[in-house]
Coordinates of C-alpha atoms (C1' of nucleotides) in Angstrom, one line a residue:
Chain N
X1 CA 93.4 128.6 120.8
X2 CA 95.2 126.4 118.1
X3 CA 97.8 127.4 115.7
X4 CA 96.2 127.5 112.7
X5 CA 95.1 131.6 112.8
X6 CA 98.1 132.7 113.7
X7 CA 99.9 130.5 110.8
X8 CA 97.0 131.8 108.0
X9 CA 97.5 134.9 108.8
X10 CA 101.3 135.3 109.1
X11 CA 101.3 133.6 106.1
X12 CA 98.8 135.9 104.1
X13 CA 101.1 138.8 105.6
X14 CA 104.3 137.2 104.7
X15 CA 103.1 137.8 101.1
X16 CA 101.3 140.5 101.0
X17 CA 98.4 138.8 99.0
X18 CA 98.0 135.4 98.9
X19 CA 95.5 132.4 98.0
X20 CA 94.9 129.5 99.4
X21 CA 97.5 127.1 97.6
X22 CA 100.2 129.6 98.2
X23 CA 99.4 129.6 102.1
X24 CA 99.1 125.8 102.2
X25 CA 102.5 125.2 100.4
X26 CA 104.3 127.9 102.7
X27 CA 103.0 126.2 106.0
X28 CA 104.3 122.8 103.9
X29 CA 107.7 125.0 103.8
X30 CA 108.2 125.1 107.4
X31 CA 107.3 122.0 107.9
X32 CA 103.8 122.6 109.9
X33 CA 102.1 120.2 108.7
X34 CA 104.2 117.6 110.8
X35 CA 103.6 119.3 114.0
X36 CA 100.4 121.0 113.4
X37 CA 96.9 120.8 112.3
X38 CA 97.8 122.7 109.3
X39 CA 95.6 120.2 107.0
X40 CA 94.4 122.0 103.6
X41 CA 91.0 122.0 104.9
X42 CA 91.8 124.0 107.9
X43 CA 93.5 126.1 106.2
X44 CA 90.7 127.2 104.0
X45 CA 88.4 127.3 106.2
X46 CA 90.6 129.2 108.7
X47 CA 90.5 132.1 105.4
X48 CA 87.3 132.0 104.8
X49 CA 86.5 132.3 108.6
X50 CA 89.0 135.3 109.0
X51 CA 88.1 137.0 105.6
X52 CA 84.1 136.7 107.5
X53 CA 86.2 138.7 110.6
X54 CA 87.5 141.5 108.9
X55 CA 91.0 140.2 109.1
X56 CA 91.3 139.1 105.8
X57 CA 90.4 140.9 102.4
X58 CA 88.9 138.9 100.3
X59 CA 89.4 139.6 96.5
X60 CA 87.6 137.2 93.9
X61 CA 90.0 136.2 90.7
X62 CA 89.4 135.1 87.6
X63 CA 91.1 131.6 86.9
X64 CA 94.7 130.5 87.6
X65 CA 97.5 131.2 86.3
X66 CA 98.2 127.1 86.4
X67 CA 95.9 125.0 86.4
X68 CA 93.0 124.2 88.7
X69 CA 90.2 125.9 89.0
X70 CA 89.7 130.1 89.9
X71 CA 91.0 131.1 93.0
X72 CA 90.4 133.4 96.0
X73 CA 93.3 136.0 96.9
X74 CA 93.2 137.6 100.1
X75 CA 95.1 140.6 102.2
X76 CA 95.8 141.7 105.8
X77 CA 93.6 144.2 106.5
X78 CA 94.5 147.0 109.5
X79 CA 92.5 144.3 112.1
X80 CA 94.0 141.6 111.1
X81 CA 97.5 143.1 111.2
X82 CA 97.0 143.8 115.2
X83 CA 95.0 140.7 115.3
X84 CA 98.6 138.7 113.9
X85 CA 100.4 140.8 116.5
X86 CA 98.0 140.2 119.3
X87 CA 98.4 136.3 118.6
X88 CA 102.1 136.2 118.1
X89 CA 102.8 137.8 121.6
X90 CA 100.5 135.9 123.7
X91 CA 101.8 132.8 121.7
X92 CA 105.3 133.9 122.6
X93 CA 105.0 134.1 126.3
X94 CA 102.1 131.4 127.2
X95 CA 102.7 128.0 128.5
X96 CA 100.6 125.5 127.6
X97 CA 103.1 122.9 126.2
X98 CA 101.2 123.4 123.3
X99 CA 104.2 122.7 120.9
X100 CA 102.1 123.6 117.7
X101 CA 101.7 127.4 119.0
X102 CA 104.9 127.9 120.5
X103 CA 106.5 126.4 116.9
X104 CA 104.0 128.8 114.5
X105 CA 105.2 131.8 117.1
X106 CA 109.3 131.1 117.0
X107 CA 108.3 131.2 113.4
X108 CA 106.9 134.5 113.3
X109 CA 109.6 136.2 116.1
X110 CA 111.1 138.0 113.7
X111 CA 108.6 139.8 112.8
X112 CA 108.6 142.1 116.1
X113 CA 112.1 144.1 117.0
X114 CA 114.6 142.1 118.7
X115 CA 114.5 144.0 121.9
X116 CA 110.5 143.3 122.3
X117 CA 111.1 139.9 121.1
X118 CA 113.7 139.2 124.2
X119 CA 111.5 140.8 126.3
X120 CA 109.3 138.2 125.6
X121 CA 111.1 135.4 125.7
X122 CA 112.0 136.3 129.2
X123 CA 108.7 137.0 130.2
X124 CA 107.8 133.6 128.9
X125 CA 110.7 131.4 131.3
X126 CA 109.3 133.9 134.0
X127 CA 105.6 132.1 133.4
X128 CA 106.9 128.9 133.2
X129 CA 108.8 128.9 136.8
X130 CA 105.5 130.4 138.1
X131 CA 103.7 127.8 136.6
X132 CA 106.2 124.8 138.0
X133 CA 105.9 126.6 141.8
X134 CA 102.2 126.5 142.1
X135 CA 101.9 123.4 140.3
X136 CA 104.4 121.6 142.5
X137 CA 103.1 123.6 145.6
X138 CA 99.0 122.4 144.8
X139 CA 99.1 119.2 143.4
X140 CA 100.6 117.6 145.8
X141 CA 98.6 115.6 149.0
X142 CA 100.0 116.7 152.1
X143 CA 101.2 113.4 153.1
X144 CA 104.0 113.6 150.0
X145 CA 104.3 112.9 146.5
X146 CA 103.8 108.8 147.2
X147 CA 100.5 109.5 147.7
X148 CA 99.4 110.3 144.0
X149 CA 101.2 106.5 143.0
X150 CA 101.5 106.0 139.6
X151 CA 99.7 109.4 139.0
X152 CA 102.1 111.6 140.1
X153 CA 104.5 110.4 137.1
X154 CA 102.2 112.4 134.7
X155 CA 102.8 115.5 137.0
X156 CA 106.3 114.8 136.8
X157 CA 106.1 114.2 132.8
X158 CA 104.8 118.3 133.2
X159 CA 107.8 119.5 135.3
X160 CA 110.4 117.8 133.6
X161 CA 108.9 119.2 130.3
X162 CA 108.2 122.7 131.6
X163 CA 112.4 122.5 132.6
X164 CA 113.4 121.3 129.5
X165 CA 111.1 124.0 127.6
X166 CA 112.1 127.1 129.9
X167 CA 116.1 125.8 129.4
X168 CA 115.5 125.5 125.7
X169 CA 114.0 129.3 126.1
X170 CA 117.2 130.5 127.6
X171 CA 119.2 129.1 125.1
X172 CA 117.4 131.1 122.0
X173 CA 117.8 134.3 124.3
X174 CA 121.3 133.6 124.4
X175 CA 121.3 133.5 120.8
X176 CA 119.5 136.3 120.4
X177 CA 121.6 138.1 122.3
X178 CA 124.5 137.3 120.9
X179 CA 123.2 139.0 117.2
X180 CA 121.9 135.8 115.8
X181 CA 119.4 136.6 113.4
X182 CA 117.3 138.9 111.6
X183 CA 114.6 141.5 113.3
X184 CA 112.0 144.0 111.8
X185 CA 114.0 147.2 110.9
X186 CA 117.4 145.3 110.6
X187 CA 117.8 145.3 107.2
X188 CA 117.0 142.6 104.7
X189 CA 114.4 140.3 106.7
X190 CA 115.2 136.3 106.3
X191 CA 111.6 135.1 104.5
X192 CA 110.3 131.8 104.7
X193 CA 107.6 131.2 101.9
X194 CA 108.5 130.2 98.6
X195 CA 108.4 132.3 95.4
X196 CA 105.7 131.7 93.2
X197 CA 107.7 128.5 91.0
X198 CA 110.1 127.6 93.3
X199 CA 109.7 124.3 94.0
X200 CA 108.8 122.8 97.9
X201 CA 111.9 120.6 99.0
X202 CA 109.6 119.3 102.3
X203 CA 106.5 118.5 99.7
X204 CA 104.2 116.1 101.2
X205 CA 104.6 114.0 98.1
X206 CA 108.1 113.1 99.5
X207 CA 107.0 110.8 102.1
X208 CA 109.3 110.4 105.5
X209 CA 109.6 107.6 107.3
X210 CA 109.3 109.6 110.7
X211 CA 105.5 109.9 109.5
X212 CA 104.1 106.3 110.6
X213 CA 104.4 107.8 114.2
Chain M
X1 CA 93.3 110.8 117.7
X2 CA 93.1 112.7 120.8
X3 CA 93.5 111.2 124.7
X4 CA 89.6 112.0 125.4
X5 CA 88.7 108.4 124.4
X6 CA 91.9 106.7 126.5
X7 CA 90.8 108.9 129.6
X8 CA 86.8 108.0 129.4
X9 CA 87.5 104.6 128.6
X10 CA 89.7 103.7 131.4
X11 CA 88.2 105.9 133.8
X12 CA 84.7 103.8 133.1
X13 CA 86.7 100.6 133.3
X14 CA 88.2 101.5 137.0
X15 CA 84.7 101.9 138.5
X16 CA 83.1 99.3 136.6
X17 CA 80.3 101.1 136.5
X18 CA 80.4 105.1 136.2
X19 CA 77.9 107.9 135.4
X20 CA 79.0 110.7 133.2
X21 CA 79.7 113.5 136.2
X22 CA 81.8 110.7 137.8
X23 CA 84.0 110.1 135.0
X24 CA 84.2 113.9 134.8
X25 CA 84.9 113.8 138.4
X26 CA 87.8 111.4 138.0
X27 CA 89.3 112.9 135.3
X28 CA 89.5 116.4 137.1
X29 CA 90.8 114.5 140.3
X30 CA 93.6 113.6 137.7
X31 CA 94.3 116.8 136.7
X32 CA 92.9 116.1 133.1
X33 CA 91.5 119.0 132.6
X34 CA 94.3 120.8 132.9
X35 CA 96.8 118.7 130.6
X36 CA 93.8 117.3 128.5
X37 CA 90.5 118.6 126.5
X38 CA 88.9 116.7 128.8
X39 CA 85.6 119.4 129.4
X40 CA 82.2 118.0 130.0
X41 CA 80.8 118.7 126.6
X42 CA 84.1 116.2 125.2
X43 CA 83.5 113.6 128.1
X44 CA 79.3 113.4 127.1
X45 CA 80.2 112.7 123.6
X46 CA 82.3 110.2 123.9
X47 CA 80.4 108.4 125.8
X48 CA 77.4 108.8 124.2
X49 CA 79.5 107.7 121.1
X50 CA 81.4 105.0 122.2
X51 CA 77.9 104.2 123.6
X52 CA 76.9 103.9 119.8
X53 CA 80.0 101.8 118.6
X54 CA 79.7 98.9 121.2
X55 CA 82.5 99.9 122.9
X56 CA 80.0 101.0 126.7
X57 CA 77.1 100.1 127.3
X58 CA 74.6 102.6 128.5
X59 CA 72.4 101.6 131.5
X60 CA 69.3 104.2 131.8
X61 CA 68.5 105.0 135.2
X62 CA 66.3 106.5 137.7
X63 CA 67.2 109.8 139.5
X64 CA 70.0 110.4 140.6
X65 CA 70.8 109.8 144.3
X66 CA 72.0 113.3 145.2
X67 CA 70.2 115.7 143.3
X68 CA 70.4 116.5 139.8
X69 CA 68.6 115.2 136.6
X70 CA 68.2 111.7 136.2
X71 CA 71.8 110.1 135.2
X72 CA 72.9 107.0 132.7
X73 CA 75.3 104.8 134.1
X74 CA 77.9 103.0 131.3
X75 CA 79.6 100.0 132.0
X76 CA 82.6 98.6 129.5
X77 CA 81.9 95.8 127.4
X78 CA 84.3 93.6 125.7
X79 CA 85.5 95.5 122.7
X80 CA 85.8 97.9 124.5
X81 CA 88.1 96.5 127.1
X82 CA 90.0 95.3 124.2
X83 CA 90.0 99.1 122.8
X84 CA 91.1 100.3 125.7
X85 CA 94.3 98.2 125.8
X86 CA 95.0 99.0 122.3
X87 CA 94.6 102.6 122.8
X88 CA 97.0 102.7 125.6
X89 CA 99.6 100.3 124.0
X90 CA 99.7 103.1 120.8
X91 CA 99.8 105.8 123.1
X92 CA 102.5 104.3 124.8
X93 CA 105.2 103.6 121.9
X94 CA 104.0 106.5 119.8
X95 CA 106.2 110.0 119.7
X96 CA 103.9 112.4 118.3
X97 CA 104.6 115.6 121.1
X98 CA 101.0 115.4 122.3
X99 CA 101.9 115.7 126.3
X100 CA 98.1 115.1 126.6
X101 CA 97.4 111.4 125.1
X102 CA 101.3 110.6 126.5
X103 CA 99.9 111.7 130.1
X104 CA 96.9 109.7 129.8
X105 CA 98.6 106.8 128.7
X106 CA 101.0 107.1 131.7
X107 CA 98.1 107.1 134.2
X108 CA 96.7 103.8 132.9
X109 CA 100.2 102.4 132.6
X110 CA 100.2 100.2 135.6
X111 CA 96.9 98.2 134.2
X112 CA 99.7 96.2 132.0
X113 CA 102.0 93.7 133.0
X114 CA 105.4 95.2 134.7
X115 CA 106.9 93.4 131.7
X116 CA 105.1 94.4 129.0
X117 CA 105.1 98.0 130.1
X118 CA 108.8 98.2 130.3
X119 CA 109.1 96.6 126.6
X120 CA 106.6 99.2 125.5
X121 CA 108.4 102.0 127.1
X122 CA 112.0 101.1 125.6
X123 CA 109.8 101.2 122.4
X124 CA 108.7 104.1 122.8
X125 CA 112.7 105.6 123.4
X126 CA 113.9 103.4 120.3
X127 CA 110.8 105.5 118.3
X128 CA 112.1 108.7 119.2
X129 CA 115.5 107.9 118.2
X130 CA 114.4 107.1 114.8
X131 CA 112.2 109.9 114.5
X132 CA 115.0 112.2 115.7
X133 CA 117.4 111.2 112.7
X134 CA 115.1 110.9 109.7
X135 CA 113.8 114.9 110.9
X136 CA 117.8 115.7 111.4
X137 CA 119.0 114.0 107.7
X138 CA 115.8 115.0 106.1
X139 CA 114.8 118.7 107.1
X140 CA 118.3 120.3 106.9
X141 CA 119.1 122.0 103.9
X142 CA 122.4 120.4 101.3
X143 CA 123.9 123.8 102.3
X144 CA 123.6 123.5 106.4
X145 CA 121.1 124.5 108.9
X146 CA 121.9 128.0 108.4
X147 CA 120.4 128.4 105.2
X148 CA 116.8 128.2 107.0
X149 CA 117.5 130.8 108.6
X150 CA 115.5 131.7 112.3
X151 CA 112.9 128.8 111.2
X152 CA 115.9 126.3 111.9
X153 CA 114.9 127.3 115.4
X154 CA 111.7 125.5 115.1
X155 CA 113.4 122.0 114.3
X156 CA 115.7 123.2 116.7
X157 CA 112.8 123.2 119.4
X158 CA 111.4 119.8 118.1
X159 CA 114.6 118.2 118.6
X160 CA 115.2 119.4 122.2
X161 CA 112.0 118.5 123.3
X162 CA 112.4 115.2 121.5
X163 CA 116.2 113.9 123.6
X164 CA 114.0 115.7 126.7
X165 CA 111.0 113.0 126.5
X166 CA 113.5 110.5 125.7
X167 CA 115.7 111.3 128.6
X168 CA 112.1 111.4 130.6
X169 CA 111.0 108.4 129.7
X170 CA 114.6 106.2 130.2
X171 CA 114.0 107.7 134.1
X172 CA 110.8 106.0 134.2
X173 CA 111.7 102.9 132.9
X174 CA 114.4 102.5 135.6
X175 CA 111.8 103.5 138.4
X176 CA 110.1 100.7 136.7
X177 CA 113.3 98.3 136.6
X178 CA 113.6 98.9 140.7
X179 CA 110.5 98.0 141.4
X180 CA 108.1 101.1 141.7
X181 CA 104.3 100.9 141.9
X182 CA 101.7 98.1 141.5
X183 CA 101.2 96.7 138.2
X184 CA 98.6 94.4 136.9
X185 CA 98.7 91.0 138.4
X186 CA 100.9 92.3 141.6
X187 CA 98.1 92.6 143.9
X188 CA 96.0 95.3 145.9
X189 CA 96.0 98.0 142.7
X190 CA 96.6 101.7 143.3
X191 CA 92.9 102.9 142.1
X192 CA 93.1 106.5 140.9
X193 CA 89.5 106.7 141.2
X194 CA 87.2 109.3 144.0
X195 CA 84.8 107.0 146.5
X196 CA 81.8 107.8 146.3
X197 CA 81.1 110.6 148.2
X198 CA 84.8 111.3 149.0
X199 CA 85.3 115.1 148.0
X200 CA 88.0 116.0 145.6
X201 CA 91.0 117.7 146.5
X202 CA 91.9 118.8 142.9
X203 CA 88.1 120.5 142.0
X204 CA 88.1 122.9 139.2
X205 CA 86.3 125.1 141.6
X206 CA 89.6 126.1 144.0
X207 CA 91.1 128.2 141.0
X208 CA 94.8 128.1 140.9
X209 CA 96.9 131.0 140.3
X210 CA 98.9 129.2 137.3
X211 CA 95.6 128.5 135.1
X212 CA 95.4 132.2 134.0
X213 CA 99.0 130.6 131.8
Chain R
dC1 C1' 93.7 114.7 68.5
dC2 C1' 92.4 112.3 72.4
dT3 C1' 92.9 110.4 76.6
dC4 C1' 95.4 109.6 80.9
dG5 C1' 98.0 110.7 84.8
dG6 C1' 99.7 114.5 87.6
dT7 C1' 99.2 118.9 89.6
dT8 C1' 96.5 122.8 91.1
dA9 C1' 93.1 124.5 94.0
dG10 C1' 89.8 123.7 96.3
dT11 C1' 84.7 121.7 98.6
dC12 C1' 82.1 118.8 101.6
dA13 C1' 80.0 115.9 105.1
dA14 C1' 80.9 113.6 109.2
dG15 C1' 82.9 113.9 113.5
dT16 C1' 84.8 116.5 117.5
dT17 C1' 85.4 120.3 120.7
dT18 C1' 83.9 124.2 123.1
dG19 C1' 81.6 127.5 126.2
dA20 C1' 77.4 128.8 127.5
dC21 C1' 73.2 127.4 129.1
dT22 C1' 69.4 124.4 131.7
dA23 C1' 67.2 122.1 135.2
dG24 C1' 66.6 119.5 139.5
dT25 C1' 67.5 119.2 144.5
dA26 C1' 69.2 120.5 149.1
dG27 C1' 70.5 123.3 152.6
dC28 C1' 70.6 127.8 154.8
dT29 C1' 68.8 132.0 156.4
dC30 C1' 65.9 135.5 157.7
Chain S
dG1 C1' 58.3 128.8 154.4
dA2 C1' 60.3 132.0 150.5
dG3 C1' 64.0 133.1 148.4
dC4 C1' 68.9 132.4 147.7
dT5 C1' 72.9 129.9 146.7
dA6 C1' 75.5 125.9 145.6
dC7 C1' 76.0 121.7 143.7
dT8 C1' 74.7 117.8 140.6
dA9 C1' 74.2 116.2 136.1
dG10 C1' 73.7 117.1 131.9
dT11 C1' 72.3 119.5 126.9
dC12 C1' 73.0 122.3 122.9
dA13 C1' 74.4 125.2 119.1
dA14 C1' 78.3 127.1 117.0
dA15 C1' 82.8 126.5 115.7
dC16 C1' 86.6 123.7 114.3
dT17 C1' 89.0 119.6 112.3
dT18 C1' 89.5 115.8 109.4
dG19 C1' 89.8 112.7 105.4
dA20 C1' 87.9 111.8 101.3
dC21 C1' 86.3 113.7 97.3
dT22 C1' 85.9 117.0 93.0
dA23 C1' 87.0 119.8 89.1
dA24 C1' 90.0 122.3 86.0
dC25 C1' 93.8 122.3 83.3
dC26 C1' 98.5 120.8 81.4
dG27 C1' 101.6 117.9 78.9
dA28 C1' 103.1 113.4 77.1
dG29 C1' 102.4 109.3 74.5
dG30 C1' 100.1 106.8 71.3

DNA sequence: CCTCGGTTAGTCAAGTTTGACTAGTAGCTC
DNA sequence: GAGCTACTAGTCAAACTTGACTAACCGAGG
């Protein structure tokens, strides 16, 4: 799974009806495109894909408002609302050390009540030391570690990531905990798209230097 | 790019001379399929297309000794030896927070000088470092971090796994500094690489518990 | 009033990735 | 010695991703 669905789609939601533009500049917002494959022709074709599902609605417009050509609005439908859901919570408690997912769901936690959201969270540490036992009890030859050479660095690359990702875990929890935020049914939610004319401070067009990576 | 090119490459350079399942062999011995997109239908391709592009070249031979269709055998050539080093070198020194092409470069690490492994390591830190404060001075709001609001988490994440890979990395380099494992030129090689014949103790057939993640 | 660059909103073909499928051989068993 | 299973070695279509390209419109300058 990649992180583009999950992204689309809580974009489209985020907005209630959106085009294509709209969800592009949004995902530009949060900075996605740096650490995802949020590239504009993913992005369409991740609509058109889910409008073909029955998780988007499709509605065909006459031209824009500015500039460009026409341009195709869509809407959540009742599938692709549990569909968003059903992608946000695995997201939240899988580890794959896929940063691209885990990034697209902390951007979406809001969405779910805090006390789910936790729940979560704590579910997802709880994966992760599961995942560092068996890895750490399997891959390793009988004889020892020394075995595996050079190798065995890139298994310890995965534990001392997995530690640093399950500590970093703990640390939003503790957040969380503590009130930080808002959650679904706590009033005025905190919103991350940009109203139609507000101009994108992170625009592409403003080039970084961190991007010759 | 991704690391499937890295991994075939320098898995067909190790043996010399290497048939598609025994690449795919190697590279589950590894682990790669686990950290990697390394699946036979990625491993046929590229070698099929690096085939095309000069960089193997493709032997066509008879049946295979132990049964199965008849197999091709690839053998590297020298662009592509000199690929394969510039591959690894860029994966080495680049930060992008793809554990996959980072992991693949780490298992072909020792191939370099001692030397020139360590510079490109201390690189590598001095990138992240960079990248760390241009996303810091760049992606925080005039008004503080509070003003994004729960999606400061995200950067939040990207920064913590960022001083994590550094900290990672500065551990290897002085395992390096005291003298661990072979490197090129230093005699008998470590050879990541199954015998022929020899049975592998990582097979994707004994399922582990931690790959339902 | 016209044309030129910039912005908006996309399309498209080429390349890559994936999961499911195929097909040959060997050994075992009844 | 027929059928079954397991393993070897690979193919293939469908889906996804990417970077380059296109087309419509707007405003400014000449």
């Amino acid at each position: 799974m990649s992180a583009i669905r999950l992204l689309v789609l809580g974009a489209v939601r985020q907005h209630g009806r959106a085009h294509g533009y709209q969800v592009r500049n949004d995902l530009e917002y949060w900075g996605a495109h740096e650490w995802s494959n949020a590239k504009p022709g993913s992005i369409y074709h991740a609509l058109k894909q889910m409008a073909k599902q029955g998780l988007l609605h499709a509605h065909e417009i006459a031209p824009s408002t500015a500039g460009g050509p026409p341009r195709v609005e869509y809407e959540i439908t009742e599938p692709g609302e549990d569909e968003f859901f059903r992608l946000l919570r695995e997201s939240l408690v899988s580890y794959d050390q896929k940063m691209d997912i885990q990034s697209a769901a902390i951007g979406f936690l809001v969405e779910l009540p805090r006390a789910e959201a936790l729940e979560l969270l704590r579910e997802r540490i709880r994966r992760i030391v599961r995942w560092r036992t068996a890895v750490t009890e399997h891959y390793v030859p009988e004889d020892g570690p020394a075995q595996l050479g050079h190798i065995g660095e890139i298994m310890n690359l995965w534990v001392h990531t997995a530690d640093s990702d399950a500590a970093w875990t703990q640390g939003l929890i503790d957040r969380l905990e503590a009130g930080a935020y808002t959650f679904a049914g706590e009033g005025e939610p905190f919103v991350g798209v940009l109203a139609e004319g507000q101009e994108n401070p992170y625009a592409t067009a403003e080039r970084h230097p961190e991007d010759d990576r």
